[in-house]
Amino acid sequence: MSEILKQVAVAIIGFNRPDFIQLRLQELEKILDKFETYIALGGPRKDNLEDIKAQDEIREILGHKRYSSVKIIQRDLNFGCDKHIPLTIGELLNVYKLVLVIEDDVSIMPQAAVEMINKMILNEADGKSSPVLGISSIARNLFQSHNRWRASRYFSAWGYVLSRTFWEVHSKVQVRASQVKEFDELLLNSKFWKDLSSRKQRLWKE
């Protein structure tokens, strides 16, 4: 593994779907030895035996010799995706310079994963820290349309690479935004915000 690739992590975000985790590992098996790969599991819901059983099955899958290089991040508590995913990203970017994030219901070819990572490496070399995103098209009625790219219909991104530099800036902005009660008013007074289409504004707020 080259020195540059040692600075890249792949995070597969999961919870209670061992079949999805196995499919993602099978799809990415050819690149598991190129990047540090993690399965990040949100904690089981309180007193939910099905969640516990499913996560035991995931750990059993990871016990196979073919996946010996894959590490697991296990939450004790169920924070929900909104907290679990950013928490995982932040933890990994404290160690690695780049992280590719794939949720367990996203099917992605290893070539696509490598291409996104390579693009982010080139961006970093050029002093650019913007994320590299793989995004499917979205119908006008976002929450009722069928998403051909993933099992869930609620989020159009099927993979994204983030850098430590970007995450540091993003985290600072998040803190500032949470402290400003008039945040929506500030957006409305922003020329950049006004120039965005209603679709882009909706996606940005998500």
Short mmCIF file of C-alpha atoms in Angstrom, two decimals:
data_model
loop_
_atom_site.label_atom_id
_atom_site.label_comp_id
_atom_site.label_asym_id
_atom_site.label_seq_id
_atom_site.Cartn_x
_atom_site.Cartn_y
_atom_site.Cartn_z
CA MET A 1 0.00 0.00 0.00
CA SER A 2 1.44 3.38 -1.03
CA GLU A 3 1.92 6.16 1.51
CA ILE A 4 -0.89 8.20 -0.08
CA LEU A 5 -3.37 5.32 0.04
CA LYS A 6 -2.51 4.70 3.70
CA GLN A 7 -4.10 8.08 4.37
CA VAL A 8 -7.47 6.97 2.93
CA ALA A 9 -10.23 5.13 4.79
CA VAL A 10 -13.40 3.56 3.44
CA ALA A 11 -16.41 3.66 5.77
CA ILE A 12 -19.42 1.44 5.12
CA ILE A 13 -22.25 2.74 7.29
CA GLY A 14 -24.54 0.05 8.66
CA PHE A 15 -27.00 -0.85 11.35
CA ASN A 16 -29.08 -4.03 11.23
CA ARG A 17 -28.87 -5.37 7.66
CA PRO A 18 -26.22 -8.12 7.45
CA ASP A 19 -27.27 -9.03 3.90
CA PHE A 20 -26.51 -5.49 2.72
CA ILE A 21 -23.16 -5.44 4.52
CA GLN A 22 -22.18 -8.72 2.88
CA LEU A 23 -23.15 -7.41 -0.57
CA ARG A 24 -21.08 -4.26 -0.09
CA LEU A 25 -18.05 -6.26 1.02
CA GLN A 26 -18.39 -8.60 -1.94
CA GLU A 27 -18.62 -5.65 -4.33
CA LEU A 28 -15.55 -3.95 -2.85
CA GLU A 29 -13.52 -7.09 -2.18
CA LYS A 30 -10.97 -6.24 -4.88
CA ILE A 31 -9.98 -3.02 -3.14
CA LEU A 32 -10.15 -4.08 0.51
CA ASP A 33 -6.38 -4.56 0.58
CA LYS A 34 -5.78 -1.09 -0.92
CA PHE A 35 -7.58 1.01 1.68
CA GLU A 36 -8.28 0.74 5.39
CA THR A 37 -11.93 -0.34 5.43
CA TYR A 38 -14.36 0.05 8.33
CA ILE A 39 -17.87 -1.16 8.98
CA ALA A 40 -19.47 1.48 11.22
CA LEU A 41 -22.51 0.11 13.03
CA GLY A 42 -25.01 2.29 14.83
CA GLY A 43 -25.97 0.89 18.22
CA PRO A 44 -29.01 -1.37 18.54
CA ARG A 45 -32.30 0.16 19.61
CA LYS A 46 -33.15 -0.30 23.28
CA ASP A 47 -34.38 -3.82 24.08
CA ASN A 48 -34.55 -4.70 20.37
CA LEU A 49 -33.43 -8.32 20.06
CA GLU A 50 -33.67 -8.26 16.27
CA ASP A 51 -31.09 -5.47 16.08
CA ILE A 52 -28.76 -7.40 18.40
CA LYS A 53 -29.17 -10.58 16.36
CA ALA A 54 -28.53 -8.73 13.08
CA GLN A 55 -25.37 -7.14 14.43
CA ASP A 56 -24.14 -10.52 15.69
CA GLU A 57 -24.61 -11.78 12.11
CA ILE A 58 -22.58 -8.84 10.77
CA ARG A 59 -19.74 -9.61 13.18
CA GLU A 60 -19.89 -13.24 12.07
CA ILE A 61 -19.48 -12.14 8.45
CA LEU A 62 -16.48 -10.01 9.41
CA GLY A 63 -14.98 -13.04 11.14
CA HIS A 64 -14.40 -14.72 7.78
CA LYS A 65 -10.76 -14.85 6.73
CA ARG A 66 -11.45 -13.02 3.47
CA TYR A 67 -12.51 -9.95 5.49
CA SER A 68 -9.75 -10.10 8.09
CA SER A 69 -8.49 -6.64 7.10
CA VAL A 70 -11.89 -5.00 7.68
CA LYS A 71 -12.27 -3.21 11.01
CA ILE A 72 -15.49 -2.52 12.89
CA ILE A 73 -16.70 0.61 14.64
CA GLN A 74 -19.48 -0.36 17.03
CA ARG A 75 -21.71 2.15 18.80
CA ASP A 76 -23.16 1.07 22.12
CA LEU A 77 -26.06 3.49 21.79
CA ASN A 78 -28.45 4.18 18.94
CA PHE A 79 -27.88 7.78 17.89
CA GLY A 80 -29.67 7.59 14.54
CA CYS A 81 -28.02 8.30 11.19
CA ASP A 82 -27.90 12.06 11.72
CA LYS A 83 -25.41 11.63 14.57
CA HIS A 84 -23.85 8.26 13.79
CA ILE A 85 -22.58 9.17 10.32
CA PRO A 86 -20.95 12.54 11.20
CA LEU A 87 -19.47 10.98 14.34
CA THR A 88 -17.89 8.21 12.25
CA ILE A 89 -16.58 10.66 9.67
CA GLY A 90 -15.03 12.86 12.35
CA GLU A 91 -13.37 9.94 14.11
CA LEU A 92 -11.84 8.60 10.90
CA LEU A 93 -10.66 12.00 9.70
CA ASN A 94 -8.80 12.42 12.97
CA VAL A 95 -6.65 9.51 11.78
CA TYR A 96 -6.84 9.63 7.97
CA LYS A 97 -6.72 12.52 5.52
CA LEU A 98 -9.56 11.23 3.33
CA VAL A 99 -12.61 9.05 3.89
CA LEU A 100 -14.96 7.48 1.35
CA VAL A 101 -18.43 7.06 2.86
CA ILE A 102 -20.84 4.44 1.53
CA GLU A 103 -24.11 3.54 3.21
CA ASP A 104 -25.04 -0.11 3.32
CA ASP A 105 -27.91 0.16 0.83
CA VAL A 106 -25.68 1.67 -1.86
CA SER A 107 -24.33 -0.55 -4.62
CA ILE A 108 -21.04 0.73 -5.99
CA MET A 109 -18.44 -0.78 -8.30
CA PRO A 110 -14.86 -0.86 -6.97
CA GLN A 111 -13.73 1.12 -10.03
CA ALA A 112 -16.13 3.92 -9.08
CA ALA A 113 -14.84 3.95 -5.50
CA VAL A 114 -11.21 4.14 -6.67
CA GLU A 115 -12.03 6.87 -9.20
CA MET A 116 -13.69 9.04 -6.54
CA ILE A 117 -10.76 8.58 -4.17
CA ASN A 118 -8.24 9.39 -6.91
CA LYS A 119 -10.18 12.53 -7.81
CA MET A 120 -10.10 13.68 -4.18
CA ILE A 121 -6.35 13.01 -3.98
CA LEU A 122 -5.84 15.18 -7.08
CA ASN A 123 -8.07 17.90 -5.60
CA GLU A 124 -6.05 17.93 -2.40
CA ALA A 125 -2.82 18.19 -4.41
CA ASP A 126 -4.31 21.26 -6.14
CA GLY A 127 -5.28 22.83 -2.83
CA LYS A 128 -8.99 22.09 -3.26
CA SER A 129 -10.98 20.55 -0.39
CA SER A 130 -14.49 20.32 -1.85
CA PRO A 131 -16.06 16.85 -1.46
CA VAL A 132 -16.22 14.44 -4.37
CA LEU A 133 -19.79 13.20 -4.67
CA GLY A 134 -21.52 10.47 -6.60
CA ILE A 135 -25.12 11.64 -6.98
CA SER A 136 -28.02 10.12 -8.87
CA SER A 137 -30.63 12.21 -10.63
CA ILE A 138 -33.62 13.30 -8.58
CA ALA A 139 -37.22 13.57 -9.73
CA ARG A 140 -39.12 16.70 -8.82
CA ASN A 141 -41.13 14.84 -6.18
CA LEU A 142 -38.08 13.68 -4.20
CA PHE A 143 -39.81 11.73 -1.45
CA GLN A 144 -42.25 9.80 -3.62
CA SER A 145 -40.08 8.93 -6.58
CA HIS A 146 -38.28 5.63 -7.06
CA ASN A 147 -34.51 5.81 -6.56
CA ARG A 148 -32.86 3.42 -9.01
CA TRP A 149 -29.45 3.75 -7.35
CA ARG A 150 -30.15 2.60 -3.82
CA ALA A 151 -32.76 0.89 -1.65
CA SER A 152 -33.60 4.08 0.21
CA ARG A 153 -35.36 6.84 -1.74
CA TYR A 154 -34.54 9.68 0.62
CA PHE A 155 -30.95 10.60 -0.24
CA SER A 156 -29.52 10.93 -3.72
CA ALA A 157 -25.81 10.63 -2.89
CA TRP A 158 -24.55 7.08 -3.41
CA GLY A 159 -21.04 7.76 -2.21
CA TYR A 160 -18.85 10.68 -1.23
CA VAL A 161 -15.22 11.37 -0.36
CA LEU A 162 -14.42 13.96 2.29
CA SER A 163 -11.09 15.44 3.32
CA ARG A 164 -9.90 16.38 6.78
CA THR A 165 -9.48 19.97 5.58
CA PHE A 166 -13.10 20.14 4.42
CA TRP A 167 -14.41 18.52 7.59
CA GLU A 168 -12.63 21.02 9.83
CA VAL A 169 -14.25 23.91 7.96
CA HIS A 170 -17.63 22.15 7.85
CA SER A 171 -17.55 21.49 11.60
CA LYS A 172 -16.82 25.13 12.38
CA VAL A 173 -19.68 26.27 10.14
CA GLN A 174 -22.05 23.77 11.77
CA VAL A 175 -21.24 25.14 15.22
CA ARG A 176 -21.76 28.71 14.06
CA ALA A 177 -25.03 27.83 12.32
CA SER A 178 -26.40 26.08 15.42
CA GLN A 179 -25.68 29.17 17.48
CA VAL A 180 -27.49 31.61 15.19
CA LYS A 181 -31.23 31.70 15.83
CA GLU A 182 -31.86 33.84 12.76
CA PHE A 183 -30.08 31.38 10.43
CA ASP A 184 -32.99 31.18 7.95
CA GLU A 185 -33.15 34.96 7.84
CA LEU A 186 -29.43 35.12 7.07
CA LEU A 187 -29.94 32.68 4.22
CA LEU A 188 -32.76 34.74 2.77
CA ASN A 189 -30.49 37.80 2.77
CA SER A 190 -27.69 35.92 1.01
CA LYS A 191 -27.22 36.69 -2.70
CA PHE A 192 -25.70 33.24 -3.25
CA TRP A 193 -28.77 31.64 -1.63
CA LYS A 194 -31.16 33.65 -3.79
CA ASP A 195 -29.35 32.51 -6.93
CA LEU A 196 -29.90 28.85 -6.06
CA SER A 197 -32.91 27.05 -7.48
CA SER A 198 -35.55 25.84 -5.02
CA ARG A 199 -34.36 22.28 -5.67
CA LYS A 200 -30.77 23.14 -4.74
CA GLN A 201 -31.94 25.03 -1.66
CA ARG A 202 -33.90 21.97 -0.54
CA LEU A 203 -30.90 19.69 -1.06
CA TRP A 204 -28.57 22.09 0.74
CA LYS A 205 -30.85 22.22 3.80
CA GLU A 206 -30.96 18.43 3.97
#
